[in-house]
């Protein structure tokens, strides 16, 4: 469990997942969640690349996964009400 927590702390991965979930939670449809999540993930990674870092596909994937999870939670809540 400690290794997983340390993995999430590396490169602020938990922030990518949380940010993606917030984007997905506010999306109006699955296409909107994927487009907005992809735009945010790409922007974050481009910022890292332009400031001398490297493109991190794990961070990109976590942002996209967060957007999917956020939209799924929103959809489940809306359908249960």
Tab-separated table of N, CA and C in Angstrom:
chain	number	residue	atom	x	y	z
A	1	UNK	N	0.825	-1.194	0.000
A	1	UNK	CA	0.000	0.000	0.000
A	1	UNK	C	0.872	1.261	0.000
A	2	UNK	N	1.967	1.206	0.716
A	2	UNK	CA	2.886	2.346	0.780
A	2	UNK	C	3.449	2.638	-0.609
A	3	UNK	N	3.760	1.588	-1.375
A	3	UNK	CA	4.319	1.776	-2.714
A	3	UNK	C	3.320	2.465	-3.630
A	4	UNK	N	2.052	2.132	-3.502
A	4	UNK	CA	1.016	2.757	-4.334
A	4	UNK	C	0.877	4.232	-3.973
A	5	UNK	N	0.884	4.543	-2.697
A	5	UNK	CA	0.779	5.939	-2.253
A	5	UNK	C	1.993	6.729	-2.727
A	6	UNK	N	3.186	6.142	-2.612
A	6	UNK	CA	4.388	6.825	-3.103
A	6	UNK	C	4.327	7.027	-4.616
A	7	UNK	N	3.779	6.052	-5.346
A	7	UNK	CA	3.637	6.177	-6.798
A	7	UNK	C	2.694	7.334	-7.153
A	8	UNK	N	1.607	7.480	-6.419
A	8	UNK	CA	0.670	8.580	-6.669
A	8	UNK	C	1.276	9.937	-6.320
A	9	UNK	N	2.177	9.980	-5.347
A	9	UNK	CA	2.810	11.243	-4.971
A	9	UNK	C	3.854	11.689	-5.990
A	10	UNK	N	4.422	10.745	-6.722
A	10	UNK	CA	5.440	11.083	-7.724
A	10	UNK	C	4.802	11.873	-8.853
A	11	UNK	N	5.422	12.971	-9.233
A	11	UNK	CA	4.980	13.799	-10.361
A	11	UNK	C	3.551	14.323	-10.174
A	12	UNK	N	3.097	14.454	-8.941
A	12	UNK	CA	1.744	14.960	-8.645
A	12	UNK	C	0.658	14.176	-9.383
A	13	UNK	N	0.794	12.875	-9.431
A	13	UNK	CA	-0.158	12.044	-10.162
A	13	UNK	C	-1.553	12.130	-9.567
A	14	UNK	N	-1.652	12.286	-8.256
A	14	UNK	CA	-2.968	12.376	-7.642
A	14	UNK	C	-3.678	13.641	-8.091
A	15	UNK	N	-2.932	14.704	-8.374
A	15	UNK	CA	-3.547	15.937	-8.857
A	15	UNK	C	-4.092	15.760	-10.266
A	16	UNK	N	-3.395	14.989	-11.081
A	16	UNK	CA	-3.885	14.710	-12.431
A	16	UNK	C	-5.189	13.913	-12.370
A	17	UNK	N	-5.225	12.918	-11.501
A	17	UNK	CA	-6.431	12.096	-11.361
A	17	UNK	C	-7.598	12.912	-10.817
A	18	UNK	N	-7.351	13.708	-9.801
A	18	UNK	CA	-8.396	14.533	-9.202
A	18	UNK	C	-8.886	15.604	-10.172
A	19	UNK	N	-7.966	16.264	-10.858
A	19	UNK	CA	-8.353	17.281	-11.831
A	19	UNK	C	-9.181	16.693	-12.955
A	20	UNK	N	-8.793	15.531	-13.435
A	20	UNK	CA	-9.574	14.861	-14.473
A	20	UNK	C	-10.966	14.487	-13.976
A	21	UNK	N	-11.055	14.037	-12.727
A	21	UNK	CA	-12.356	13.674	-12.161
A	21	UNK	C	-13.259	14.903	-12.038
A	22	UNK	N	-12.691	16.039	-11.681
A	22	UNK	CA	-13.490	17.263	-11.598
A	22	UNK	C	-13.990	17.686	-12.978
A	23	UNK	N	-13.136	17.556	-13.978
A	23	UNK	CA	-13.548	17.883	-15.344
A	23	UNK	C	-14.656	16.943	-15.799
A	24	UNK	N	-14.479	15.653	-15.570
A	24	UNK	CA	-15.493	14.678	-15.958
A	24	UNK	C	-16.795	14.855	-15.211
A	25	UNK	N	-16.710	15.270	-13.956
A	25	UNK	CA	-17.915	15.483	-13.162
A	25	UNK	C	-18.742	16.661	-13.644
A	26	UNK	N	-18.111	17.594	-14.322
A	26	UNK	CA	-18.831	18.759	-14.832
A	26	UNK	C	-19.229	18.607	-16.302
A	27	UNK	N	-18.819	17.513	-16.928
A	27	UNK	CA	-19.085	17.323	-18.355
A	27	UNK	C	-20.544	16.969	-18.589
A	28	UNK	N	-21.044	17.377	-19.749
A	28	UNK	CA	-22.437	17.151	-20.098
A	28	UNK	C	-22.659	15.818	-20.808
A	29	UNK	N	-21.618	15.244	-21.349
A	29	UNK	CA	-21.717	13.967	-22.052
A	29	UNK	C	-20.355	13.303	-22.096
A	30	UNK	N	-20.320	12.049	-22.526
A	30	UNK	CA	-19.053	11.328	-22.552
A	30	UNK	C	-18.073	11.977	-23.512
A	31	UNK	N	-18.582	12.484	-24.659
A	31	UNK	CA	-17.706	13.135	-25.627
A	31	UNK	C	-17.110	14.412	-25.043
A	32	UNK	N	-17.907	15.143	-24.291
A	32	UNK	CA	-17.433	16.371	-23.649
A	32	UNK	C	-16.379	16.039	-22.595
A	33	UNK	N	-16.598	14.977	-21.841
A	33	UNK	CA	-15.633	14.573	-20.819
A	33	UNK	C	-14.299	14.193	-21.456
A	34	UNK	N	-14.355	13.449	-22.562
A	34	UNK	CA	-13.119	13.035	-23.217
A	34	UNK	C	-12.411	14.201	-23.886
A	35	UNK	N	-13.163	15.080	-24.530
A	35	UNK	CA	-12.538	16.236	-25.177
A	35	UNK	C	-11.924	17.193	-24.158
A	36	UNK	N	-12.679	17.520	-23.131
A	36	UNK	CA	-12.161	18.442	-22.111
A	36	UNK	C	-11.004	17.804	-21.335
A	37	UNK	N	-11.133	16.524	-21.014
A	37	UNK	CA	-10.050	15.827	-20.320
A	37	UNK	C	-8.792	15.743	-21.174
A	38	UNK	N	-8.966	15.464	-22.466
A	38	UNK	CA	-7.817	15.410	-23.371
A	38	UNK	C	-7.153	16.757	-23.546
A	39	UNK	N	-7.964	17.804	-23.640
A	39	UNK	CA	-7.406	19.155	-23.776
A	39	UNK	C	-6.641	19.550	-22.516
A	40	UNK	N	-7.199	19.247	-21.357
A	40	UNK	CA	-6.513	19.580	-20.109
A	40	UNK	C	-5.238	18.759	-19.943
A	41	UNK	N	-5.319	17.466	-20.240
A	41	UNK	CA	-4.144	16.603	-20.104
A	41	UNK	C	-3.046	17.037	-21.071
A	42	UNK	N	-3.425	17.313	-22.300
A	42	UNK	CA	-2.443	17.765	-23.276
A	42	UNK	C	-1.817	19.092	-22.896
A	43	UNK	N	-2.620	19.992	-22.381
A	43	UNK	CA	-2.102	21.300	-21.958
A	43	UNK	C	-1.120	21.166	-20.801
A	44	UNK	N	-1.454	20.324	-19.844
A	44	UNK	CA	-0.555	20.123	-18.707
A	44	UNK	C	0.774	19.527	-19.148
A	45	UNK	N	0.717	18.556	-20.045
A	45	UNK	CA	1.951	17.929	-20.503
A	45	UNK	C	2.753	18.848	-21.421
A	46	UNK	N	2.072	19.657	-22.223
A	46	UNK	CA	2.775	20.630	-23.056
A	46	UNK	C	3.493	21.655	-22.187
A	47	UNK	N	2.837	22.087	-21.123
A	47	UNK	CA	3.461	23.015	-20.182
A	47	UNK	C	4.721	22.400	-19.583
A	48	UNK	N	4.631	21.135	-19.200
A	48	UNK	CA	5.813	20.457	-18.660
A	48	UNK	C	6.928	20.393	-19.697
A	49	UNK	N	6.576	20.092	-20.928
A	49	UNK	CA	7.569	19.967	-22.006
A	49	UNK	C	8.223	21.311	-22.317
A	50	UNK	N	7.428	22.366	-22.355
A	50	UNK	CA	7.968	23.676	-22.703
A	50	UNK	C	8.818	24.287	-21.597
A	51	UNK	N	8.628	23.831	-20.377
A	51	UNK	CA	9.434	24.361	-19.270
A	51	UNK	C	10.646	23.486	-18.965
A	52	UNK	N	11.005	22.630	-19.900
A	52	UNK	CA	12.212	21.839	-19.756
A	52	UNK	C	12.010	20.441	-19.235
A	53	UNK	N	10.803	20.059	-18.960
A	53	UNK	CA	10.534	18.704	-18.479
A	53	UNK	C	10.345	17.746	-19.635
A	54	UNK	N	9.747	16.626	-19.353
A	54	UNK	CA	9.472	15.662	-20.407
A	54	UNK	C	7.991	15.307	-20.394
A	55	UNK	N	7.522	14.840	-21.528
A	55	UNK	CA	6.132	14.425	-21.660
A	55	UNK	C	5.959	13.147	-20.853
A	56	UNK	N	4.951	13.106	-20.004
A	56	UNK	CA	4.719	11.939	-19.155
A	56	UNK	C	3.374	11.327	-19.521
A	57	UNK	N	3.426	10.187	-20.199
A	57	UNK	CA	2.198	9.531	-20.637
A	57	UNK	C	1.377	8.996	-19.465
A	58	UNK	N	2.014	8.705	-18.358
A	58	UNK	CA	1.278	8.233	-17.176
A	58	UNK	C	0.397	9.360	-16.643
A	59	UNK	N	0.941	10.566	-16.538
A	59	UNK	CA	0.150	11.709	-16.085
A	59	UNK	C	-0.994	11.986	-17.063
A	60	UNK	N	-0.707	11.916	-18.352
A	60	UNK	CA	-1.741	12.127	-19.376
A	60	UNK	C	-2.862	11.096	-19.205
A	61	UNK	N	-2.472	9.838	-19.050
A	61	UNK	CA	-3.464	8.767	-18.879
A	61	UNK	C	-4.272	8.902	-17.600
A	62	UNK	N	-3.627	9.335	-16.529
A	62	UNK	CA	-4.358	9.519	-15.273
A	62	UNK	C	-5.370	10.658	-15.375
A	63	UNK	N	-5.032	11.718	-16.096
A	63	UNK	CA	-5.983	12.805	-16.288
A	63	UNK	C	-7.184	12.315	-17.093
A	64	UNK	N	-6.924	11.544	-18.140
A	64	UNK	CA	-8.011	10.999	-18.957
A	64	UNK	C	-8.855	9.995	-18.156
A	65	UNK	N	-8.195	9.147	-17.383
A	65	UNK	CA	-8.920	8.183	-16.555
A	65	UNK	C	-9.776	8.901	-15.516
A	66	UNK	N	-9.252	9.962	-14.944
A	66	UNK	CA	-10.021	10.749	-13.985
A	66	UNK	C	-11.250	11.357	-14.628
A	67	UNK	N	-11.118	11.829	-15.875
A	67	UNK	CA	-12.266	12.394	-16.577
A	67	UNK	C	-13.337	11.331	-16.800
A	68	UNK	N	-12.926	10.122	-17.148
A	68	UNK	CA	-13.887	9.027	-17.347
A	68	UNK	C	-14.569	8.640	-16.038
A	69	UNK	N	-13.803	8.546	-14.977
A	69	UNK	CA	-14.366	8.188	-13.669
A	69	UNK	C	-15.292	9.292	-13.166
A	70	UNK	N	-14.889	10.533	-13.333
A	70	UNK	CA	-15.736	11.650	-12.909
A	70	UNK	C	-17.061	11.669	-13.636
A	71	UNK	N	-17.024	11.416	-14.956
A	71	UNK	CA	-18.273	11.386	-15.707
A	71	UNK	C	-19.128	10.181	-15.306
A	72	UNK	N	-18.491	9.040	-15.043
A	72	UNK	CA	-19.247	7.853	-14.630
A	72	UNK	C	-19.939	8.088	-13.290
A	73	UNK	N	-19.264	8.754	-12.375
A	73	UNK	CA	-19.874	9.069	-11.072
A	73	UNK	C	-21.041	10.020	-11.269
A	74	UNK	N	-20.855	11.058	-12.099
A	74	UNK	CA	-21.935	11.999	-12.377
A	74	UNK	C	-23.144	11.296	-12.988
A	75	UNK	N	-22.871	10.406	-13.937
A	75	UNK	CA	-23.942	9.686	-14.593
A	75	UNK	C	-24.684	8.789	-13.608
A	76	UNK	N	-23.957	8.120	-12.719
A	76	UNK	CA	-24.585	7.252	-11.723
A	76	UNK	C	-25.438	8.061	-10.756
A	77	UNK	N	-24.943	9.219	-10.343
A	77	UNK	CA	-25.701	10.057	-9.411
A	77	UNK	C	-26.957	10.600	-10.090
A	78	UNK	N	-26.819	11.066	-11.316
A	78	UNK	CA	-27.971	11.637	-12.028
A	78	UNK	C	-29.038	10.603	-12.310
A	79	UNK	N	-28.647	9.374	-12.612
A	79	UNK	CA	-29.629	8.321	-12.906
A	79	UNK	C	-30.298	7.794	-11.649
A	80	UNK	N	-29.636	7.926	-10.507
A	80	UNK	CA	-30.237	7.430	-9.276
A	80	UNK	C	-31.221	8.423	-8.665
A	81	UNK	N	-31.172	9.660	-9.107
A	81	UNK	CA	-32.049	10.677	-8.550
A	81	UNK	C	-33.353	10.711	-9.284
